[in-house]
Amino acid sequence: MLKFQKFSRSLYSYPLLHYKYDISREVHSRILREEMVVLKGIDPVINAELLYVLMLMGHGDQLVLCDINHPAQTIAKHTTHGRIINVSGCGLERAAEAILKLFPLDTFVEAPVKRMQVVGDPDGQVPIFSAMQTVVNSAEGRSIRIEALERFDFYEAAKRSFAIVRTSDPGPYGCFIFTKGVC
């Protein structure tokens, strides 16, 4: 059952202008499992706030997609959007697939995707690195270069981004920056 409520702060809320729709956990779960179609052609992982931010972004703007370990709330205050966007109940791969259906990667830069290096092992690999490589290559239909940044360099780059999207992915090292291109 949907309930219209002014200025709600529920974890299961979708912002719409100055109001939010509060939905039950059951409905939220059905939306994430794609049993309910919210908008035609828009993946249900993309909530209203995220869709709005994607529409505001221009060529060269950057979007951070991160796991739950990233200091997203702290860093989000420095971004253009100024606050965190939560995509609750969703992992990094699923969120990236949904976002990249709407978000073209920049073709004018050498590495339109950046990720955080493994601390103490700059050449180290964790499973999410290859998984995300597969997702971005598939979304773009070509091989995409992903640049590795040292942890604190990544944090500084994230502060200069347009917005930060935090997933429920447990990580580790699930921190990526996507540079927007043109359609």
XYZ file of N, CA and C in Angstrom:
549
model
N 0.837 -1.175 0.000
C 0.000 0.000 0.000
C 0.883 1.239 0.000
N 0.609 2.179 -0.914
C 1.368 3.416 -0.975
C 0.720 4.454 -0.088
N 1.537 5.230 0.552
C 1.070 6.253 1.475
C 1.810 7.538 1.131
N 1.100 8.610 0.859
C 1.703 9.893 0.526
C 1.995 10.640 1.806
N 3.255 10.993 2.015
C 3.634 11.623 3.269
C 4.660 12.712 2.994
N 4.483 13.860 3.550
C 5.396 14.979 3.349
C 6.671 14.806 4.173
N 7.848 15.000 3.520
C 9.162 14.992 4.153
C 9.464 13.710 4.931
N 9.143 12.581 4.393
C 9.437 11.306 5.034
C 10.934 11.014 4.951
N 11.459 10.244 5.885
C 12.872 9.863 5.894
C 13.042 8.346 5.881
N 12.067 7.613 5.392
C 12.114 6.158 5.375
C 13.222 5.648 4.464
N 13.844 4.532 4.854
C 14.854 3.876 4.026
C 14.243 3.397 2.720
N 12.954 3.132 2.721
C 12.265 2.614 1.546
C 11.457 3.707 0.863
N 12.010 4.900 0.745
C 11.306 6.030 0.150
C 11.925 6.406 -1.180
N 11.098 6.914 -2.046
C 11.540 7.415 -3.333
C 11.156 8.882 -3.418
N 12.130 9.798 -3.522
C 11.809 11.219 -3.521
C 11.084 11.642 -4.800
N 10.124 12.514 -4.665
C 9.407 13.097 -5.785
C 9.164 14.552 -5.421
N 9.954 15.446 -5.984
C 9.936 16.853 -5.636
C 10.127 17.003 -4.125
N 9.167 17.601 -3.417
C 9.328 17.797 -1.978
C 8.610 16.732 -1.166
N 8.080 15.729 -1.819
C 7.344 14.668 -1.139
C 8.012 13.332 -1.407
N 7.613 12.326 -0.663
C 8.133 10.979 -0.896
C 6.997 9.993 -0.770
N 7.132 8.920 -1.523
C 6.201 7.819 -1.375
C 6.823 6.807 -0.432
N 6.166 6.508 0.655
C 6.637 5.482 1.569
C 6.021 4.174 1.113
N 6.867 3.166 0.942
C 6.369 1.873 0.493
C 6.799 0.803 1.475
N 6.052 -0.265 1.498
C 6.371 -1.346 2.426
C 7.616 -2.090 1.964
N 8.215 -2.851 2.872
C 9.374 -3.672 2.523
C 9.012 -4.680 1.442
N 7.800 -5.211 1.492
C 7.360 -6.190 0.493
C 7.324 -5.571 -0.904
N 6.743 -4.397 -1.015
C 6.671 -3.716 -2.312
C 8.068 -3.365 -2.783
N 8.918 -2.861 -1.874
C 10.289 -2.518 -2.227
C 11.028 -3.738 -2.768
N 10.872 -4.874 -2.114
C 11.518 -6.115 -2.561
C 11.003 -6.538 -3.927
N 9.702 -6.399 -4.156
C 9.123 -6.767 -5.453
C 9.644 -5.849 -6.553
N 9.817 -4.582 -6.248
C 10.365 -3.652 -7.236
C 11.785 -4.065 -7.601
N 12.620 -4.349 -6.596
C 14.008 -4.728 -6.858
C 14.111 -6.059 -7.593
N 13.131 -6.966 -7.375
C 13.126 -8.247 -8.090
C 12.475 -8.109 -9.465
N 12.101 -6.887 -9.829
C 11.492 -6.572 -11.117
C 10.149 -7.254 -11.314
N 9.435 -7.531 -10.233
C 8.089 -8.070 -10.344
C 7.082 -6.953 -10.585
N 7.506 -5.727 -10.309
C 6.635 -4.578 -10.543
C 7.345 -3.639 -11.502
N 6.627 -3.128 -12.476
C 7.185 -2.155 -13.398
C 6.775 -0.782 -12.903
N 7.758 0.053 -12.599
C 7.488 1.386 -12.096
C 7.327 2.346 -13.273
N 8.282 2.344 -14.182
C 8.227 3.116 -15.410
C 8.689 2.214 -16.554
N 8.089 2.344 -17.696
C 8.502 1.541 -18.848
C 9.918 1.924 -19.255
N 10.763 0.926 -19.416
C 12.121 1.157 -19.883
C 13.102 1.628 -18.820
N 12.633 1.941 -17.630
C 13.522 2.371 -16.551
C 13.658 1.213 -15.564
N 14.877 0.772 -15.379
C 15.143 -0.322 -14.447
C 14.680 0.087 -13.048
N 13.973 -0.782 -12.328
C 13.475 -0.425 -10.998
C 14.570 -0.139 -9.962
N 15.812 -0.478 -10.260
C 16.927 -0.124 -9.378
C 17.128 1.395 -9.372
N 16.782 2.047 -10.471
C 16.964 3.492 -10.600
C 15.815 4.195 -9.886
N 16.091 4.736 -8.699
C 15.046 5.459 -7.970
C 14.939 6.886 -8.510
N 13.937 7.606 -8.052
C 13.648 8.943 -8.580
C 14.822 9.904 -8.397
N 15.464 9.864 -7.239
C 16.586 10.773 -6.996
C 17.751 10.470 -7.930
N 18.044 9.191 -8.129
C 19.133 8.815 -9.024
C 18.809 9.212 -10.463
N 17.589 8.993 -10.902
C 17.187 9.385 -12.255
C 17.332 10.889 -12.443
N 16.904 11.644 -11.456
C 17.023 13.101 -11.498
C 18.490 13.535 -11.612
N 19.363 12.931 -10.820
C 20.784 13.272 -10.849
C 21.402 12.911 -12.202
N 21.064 11.750 -12.735
C 21.587 11.350 -14.044
C 21.168 12.343 -15.128
N 19.942 12.864 -15.010
C 19.461 13.850 -15.984
C 20.194 15.183 -15.842
N 20.555 15.561 -14.626
C 21.248 16.831 -14.400
C 22.692 16.808 -14.895
N 23.301 15.633 -14.886
C 24.725 15.529 -15.219
C 24.991 15.828 -16.692
N 26.118 16.463 -16.938
C 26.535 16.771 -18.304
C 27.799 16.028 -18.675
N 28.227 16.222 -19.915
C 29.423 15.573 -20.420
C 30.629 15.920 -19.551
N 31.344 14.887 -19.114
C 32.527 15.076 -18.278
C 32.254 15.009 -16.788
N 30.984 15.109 -16.397
C 30.653 14.956 -14.979
C 30.899 13.516 -14.548
N 31.184 13.335 -13.263
C 31.523 12.003 -12.761
C 30.544 11.544 -11.686
N 30.278 10.237 -11.715
C 29.376 9.594 -10.762
C 30.149 8.501 -10.042
N 30.124 8.523 -8.718
C 30.770 7.484 -7.917
C 29.735 6.411 -7.601
N 30.113 5.164 -7.800
C 29.297 4.016 -7.408
C 30.137 3.235 -6.412
N 29.594 3.028 -5.203
C 30.431 2.439 -4.157
C 29.698 1.395 -3.328
N 30.497 0.632 -2.581
C 29.970 -0.367 -1.655
C 29.687 0.292 -0.297
N 29.251 -0.515 0.663
C 28.880 0.040 1.969
C 30.072 0.441 2.827
N 31.281 0.044 2.452
C 32.474 0.385 3.235
C 33.042 1.760 2.909
N 32.694 2.302 1.770
C 33.201 3.605 1.332
C 32.655 4.703 2.251
N 33.482 5.702 2.598
C 32.990 6.801 3.447
C 32.103 7.754 2.646
N 31.060 7.209 2.069
C 30.214 7.929 1.123
C 29.522 9.141 1.729
N 28.995 9.017 2.922
C 28.282 10.132 3.538
C 29.203 11.330 3.742
N 30.398 11.077 4.207
C 31.373 12.147 4.443
C 31.782 12.814 3.141
N 32.080 12.013 2.135
C 32.555 12.543 0.861
C 31.426 13.184 0.059
N 30.211 12.665 0.175
C 29.078 13.191 -0.600
C 28.832 14.672 -0.324
N 29.151 15.125 0.871
C 28.954 16.535 1.219
C 29.779 17.476 0.343
N 30.860 16.948 -0.252
C 31.751 17.764 -1.089
C 31.357 17.724 -2.566
N 30.437 16.864 -2.942
C 30.072 16.705 -4.349
C 29.121 17.816 -4.800
N 28.892 17.889 -6.103
C 27.947 18.860 -6.658
C 26.549 18.629 -6.093
N 26.117 17.387 -6.037
C 24.779 17.054 -5.526
C 24.681 17.305 -4.020
N 25.753 17.078 -3.305
C 25.824 17.425 -1.898
C 25.292 16.418 -0.902
N 24.707 15.333 -1.391
C 24.225 14.303 -0.466
C 24.294 12.945 -1.155
N 24.285 11.925 -0.338
C 24.412 10.555 -0.821
C 23.097 10.083 -1.452
N 23.218 9.226 -2.454
C 22.068 8.562 -3.054
C 22.200 7.083 -2.714
N 21.261 6.552 -1.968
C 21.300 5.146 -1.585
C 20.484 4.304 -2.552
N 21.078 3.205 -2.966
C 20.384 2.201 -3.769
C 20.378 0.944 -2.899
N 19.466 0.917 -1.953
C 19.414 -0.138 -0.943
C 19.002 -1.477 -1.546
N 19.604 -2.542 -1.019
C 19.236 -3.890 -1.444
C 19.779 -4.279 -2.792
N 20.788 -3.577 -3.259
C 21.322 -3.810 -4.600
C 22.841 -3.862 -4.547
N 23.435 -4.798 -5.272
C 24.882 -4.906 -5.350
C 25.463 -4.006 -6.431
N 26.782 -3.941 -6.478
C 27.478 -3.075 -7.431
C 27.214 -3.434 -8.887
N 27.313 -4.717 -9.211
C 27.126 -5.125 -10.607
C 25.730 -4.781 -11.096
N 24.733 -5.097 -10.302
C 23.343 -4.834 -10.684
C 23.094 -3.339 -10.823
N 23.608 -2.545 -9.890
C 23.451 -1.089 -9.964
C 24.158 -0.532 -11.199
N 25.370 -1.000 -11.464
C 26.119 -0.521 -12.631
C 25.394 -0.868 -13.929
N 24.861 -2.077 -14.015
C 24.112 -2.464 -15.219
C 22.934 -1.521 -15.442
N 22.194 -1.220 -14.393
C 21.032 -0.346 -14.502
C 21.442 1.081 -14.877
N 22.462 1.604 -14.223
C 22.924 2.968 -14.489
C 23.466 3.094 -15.903
N 24.267 2.115 -16.326
C 24.917 2.211 -17.634
C 23.962 2.004 -18.807
N 22.725 1.599 -18.535
C 21.702 1.573 -19.595
C 21.288 2.994 -19.958
N 21.463 3.923 -19.014
C 21.052 5.311 -19.205
C 22.233 6.276 -19.323
N 23.398 5.834 -18.946
C 24.566 6.697 -18.732
C 25.680 6.314 -19.700
N 25.901 7.104 -20.754
C 27.000 6.780 -21.669
C 28.350 7.145 -21.055
N 29.330 6.290 -21.235
C 30.677 6.608 -20.748
C 31.378 7.519 -21.744
N 32.260 8.365 -21.226
C 32.979 9.345 -22.031
C 33.935 8.660 -23.004
N 33.861 9.058 -24.258
C 34.770 8.502 -25.286
C 35.967 9.416 -25.535
N 35.985 10.586 -24.897
C 37.064 11.548 -25.115
C 38.178 11.457 -24.082
N 38.042 10.569 -23.123
C 39.092 10.378 -22.127
C 39.617 8.953 -22.232
N 40.865 8.772 -21.857
C 41.510 7.464 -21.980
C 40.884 6.411 -21.071
N 40.523 6.813 -19.861
C 39.936 5.873 -18.896
C 38.665 6.491 -18.305
N 37.491 6.189 -18.885
C 36.252 6.772 -18.381
C 35.756 6.151 -17.073
N 36.456 5.113 -16.614
C 36.121 4.478 -15.337
C 37.385 4.415 -14.494
N 37.225 4.755 -13.220
C 38.341 4.662 -12.275
C 37.894 3.784 -11.110
N 38.852 3.161 -10.467
C 38.569 2.322 -9.303
C 39.647 2.537 -8.255
N 39.378 2.068 -7.040
C 40.356 2.172 -5.969
C 41.329 0.993 -6.026
N 42.623 1.285 -5.835
C 43.637 0.233 -5.742
C 43.509 -0.510 -4.420
N 44.013 -1.733 -4.417
C 44.110 -2.498 -3.177
C 45.232 -1.866 -2.344
N 44.939 -1.509 -1.115
C 45.924 -0.859 -0.238
C 47.085 -1.811 0.023
N 48.302 -1.307 -0.194
C 49.501 -2.093 0.040
C 49.862 -3.030 -1.102
N 49.006 -3.127 -2.120
C 49.249 -3.995 -3.275
C 48.619 -3.361 -4.514
N 49.276 -2.323 -5.083
C 48.701 -1.575 -6.202
C 48.297 -2.438 -7.409
N 48.948 -3.579 -7.573
C 48.604 -4.464 -8.684
C 47.632 -5.566 -8.260
N 47.227 -5.537 -6.998
C 46.325 -6.561 -6.476
C 44.956 -6.528 -7.143
N 44.343 -7.687 -7.178
C 43.022 -7.836 -7.801
C 42.050 -8.447 -6.793
N 40.820 -7.994 -6.843
C 39.731 -8.601 -6.090
C 38.630 -8.907 -7.106
N 37.736 -9.835 -6.806
C 36.738 -10.274 -7.787
C 35.883 -9.158 -8.397
N 35.573 -8.108 -7.647
C 34.715 -7.055 -8.190
C 35.383 -6.308 -9.342
N 36.704 -6.288 -9.402
C 37.393 -5.593 -10.495
C 37.073 -6.239 -11.840
N 37.204 -7.547 -11.919
C 36.917 -8.229 -13.195
C 35.423 -8.235 -13.489
N 34.603 -8.334 -12.440
C 33.151 -8.300 -12.637
C 32.719 -6.953 -13.214
N 33.263 -5.866 -12.677
C 32.903 -4.539 -13.179
C 33.462 -4.311 -14.585
N 34.631 -4.867 -14.866
C 35.186 -4.761 -16.221
C 34.223 -5.393 -17.226
N 33.679 -6.542 -16.872
C 32.714 -7.227 -17.735
C 31.454 -6.384 -17.922
N 30.960 -5.796 -16.848
C 29.747 -4.976 -16.913
C 29.952 -3.763 -17.816
N 31.041 -3.012 -17.633
C 31.242 -1.796 -18.438
C 31.534 -2.140 -19.900
N 32.282 -3.195 -20.146
C 32.539 -3.605 -21.529
C 31.234 -3.982 -22.229
N 30.395 -4.724 -21.534
C 29.113 -5.140 -22.093
C 28.196 -3.942 -22.349
N 28.143 -3.022 -21.408
C 27.279 -1.848 -21.544
C 27.691 -0.964 -22.712
N 28.977 -0.851 -22.943
C 29.482 0.022 -23.999
C 29.724 -0.710 -25.318
N 29.734 -2.027 -25.290
C 29.970 -2.791 -26.512
C 31.396 -2.687 -27.024
N 32.298 -2.383 -26.124
C 33.724 -2.249 -26.467
C 34.531 -2.402 -25.192
N 35.839 -2.542 -25.349
C 36.716 -2.657 -24.192
C 36.928 -1.269 -23.580
N 36.702 -1.174 -22.289
C 36.829 0.092 -21.562
C 38.027 0.011 -20.625
N 38.861 1.029 -20.641
C 39.998 1.075 -19.724
C 39.530 1.555 -18.360
N 39.882 0.819 -17.322
C 39.594 1.207 -15.943
C 40.919 1.552 -15.282
N 41.032 2.791 -14.823
C 42.261 3.273 -14.185
C 42.182 3.056 -12.677
N 43.278 2.564 -12.103
C 43.352 2.353 -10.657
C 43.958 3.580 -9.984
N 43.311 4.034 -8.903
C 43.800 5.167 -8.123
C 44.117 4.720 -6.702
N 45.167 5.286 -6.145
C 45.508 5.051 -4.746
C 44.327 5.500 -3.893
N 44.152 4.887 -2.740
C 42.977 5.113 -1.889
C 42.659 6.586 -1.665
N 43.616 7.370 -1.205
C 43.329 8.762 -0.884
C 43.180 9.621 -2.143
N 43.843 9.233 -3.228
C 43.615 9.905 -4.515
C 42.191 9.635 -4.988
N 41.713 8.412 -4.755
C 40.338 8.074 -5.113
C 39.359 8.938 -4.309
N 39.604 9.074 -3.011
C 38.720 9.885 -2.170
C 38.672 11.337 -2.655
N 39.820 11.877 -3.029
C 39.864 13.257 -3.538
C 39.107 13.373 -4.857
N 39.287 12.397 -5.728
C 38.550 12.398 -6.999
C 37.053 12.282 -6.744
N 36.660 11.468 -5.775
C 35.247 11.295 -5.438
C 34.639 12.605 -4.938
N 35.410 13.380 -4.194
C 34.912 14.666 -3.708
C 34.601 15.622 -4.854
N 35.301 15.479 -5.979
C 35.089 16.347 -7.139
C 33.985 15.825 -8.064
N 33.368 14.719 -7.696
C 32.342 14.131 -8.563
C 31.019 14.884 -8.432
N 30.097 14.550 -9.307
C 28.777 15.162 -9.270
C 27.947 14.586 -8.128
N 28.014 13.240 -7.971
C 27.207 12.584 -6.941
C 27.810 11.239 -6.570
N 27.378 10.728 -5.411
C 27.814 9.413 -4.933
C 26.594 8.530 -4.743
N 26.664 7.341 -5.355
C 25.609 6.346 -5.233
C 26.165 5.192 -4.410
N 25.530 4.919 -3.254
C 25.984 3.830 -2.391
C 25.027 2.646 -2.531
N 25.625 1.487 -2.782
C 24.858 0.247 -2.881
C 24.924 -0.495 -1.549
N 24.300 -1.658 -1.515
C 24.375 -2.516 -0.321
C 25.454 -3.576 -0.466
N 26.292 -3.456 -1.477
C 27.360 -4.419 -1.719
C 28.349 -4.405 -0.552
N 28.731 -5.579 -0.030
C 29.631 -5.617 1.123
C 31.101 -5.370 0.792
N 31.443 -5.292 -0.494
C 32.842 -5.025 -0.862
C 33.729 -6.231 -0.665
N 34.992 -6.078 -0.525
C 35.766 -4.841 -0.392
C 36.166 -4.263 -1.757
N 36.644 -3.043 -1.736
C 37.168 -2.311 -2.889
C 36.144 -2.112 -3.993
N 34.889 -2.055 -3.635
C 33.840 -1.789 -4.608
C 33.607 -0.297 -4.753
N 34.604 0.401 -5.277
C 34.545 1.855 -5.431
C 34.929 2.220 -6.857
N 33.996 2.822 -7.592
C 34.219 3.133 -9.001
C 33.716 4.537 -9.306
N 34.402 5.190 -10.243
C 33.982 6.513 -10.720
C 33.754 6.402 -12.216
N 32.541 6.774 -12.659
C 32.188 6.761 -14.074
C 32.148 8.192 -14.598
N 32.790 8.427 -15.737
C 32.766 9.753 -16.372
C 31.723 9.730 -17.485
N 30.800 10.672 -17.427
C 29.689 10.705 -18.380
C 30.133 11.244 -19.734
N 29.652 10.575 -20.761
C 29.882 11.004 -22.128
C 28.612 11.582 -22.705
N 28.501 11.550 -24.023
C 27.304 12.014 -24.715
C 26.687 10.856 -25.486
N 25.385 10.931 -25.672
C 24.676 9.854 -26.392
C 24.895 9.959 -27.880
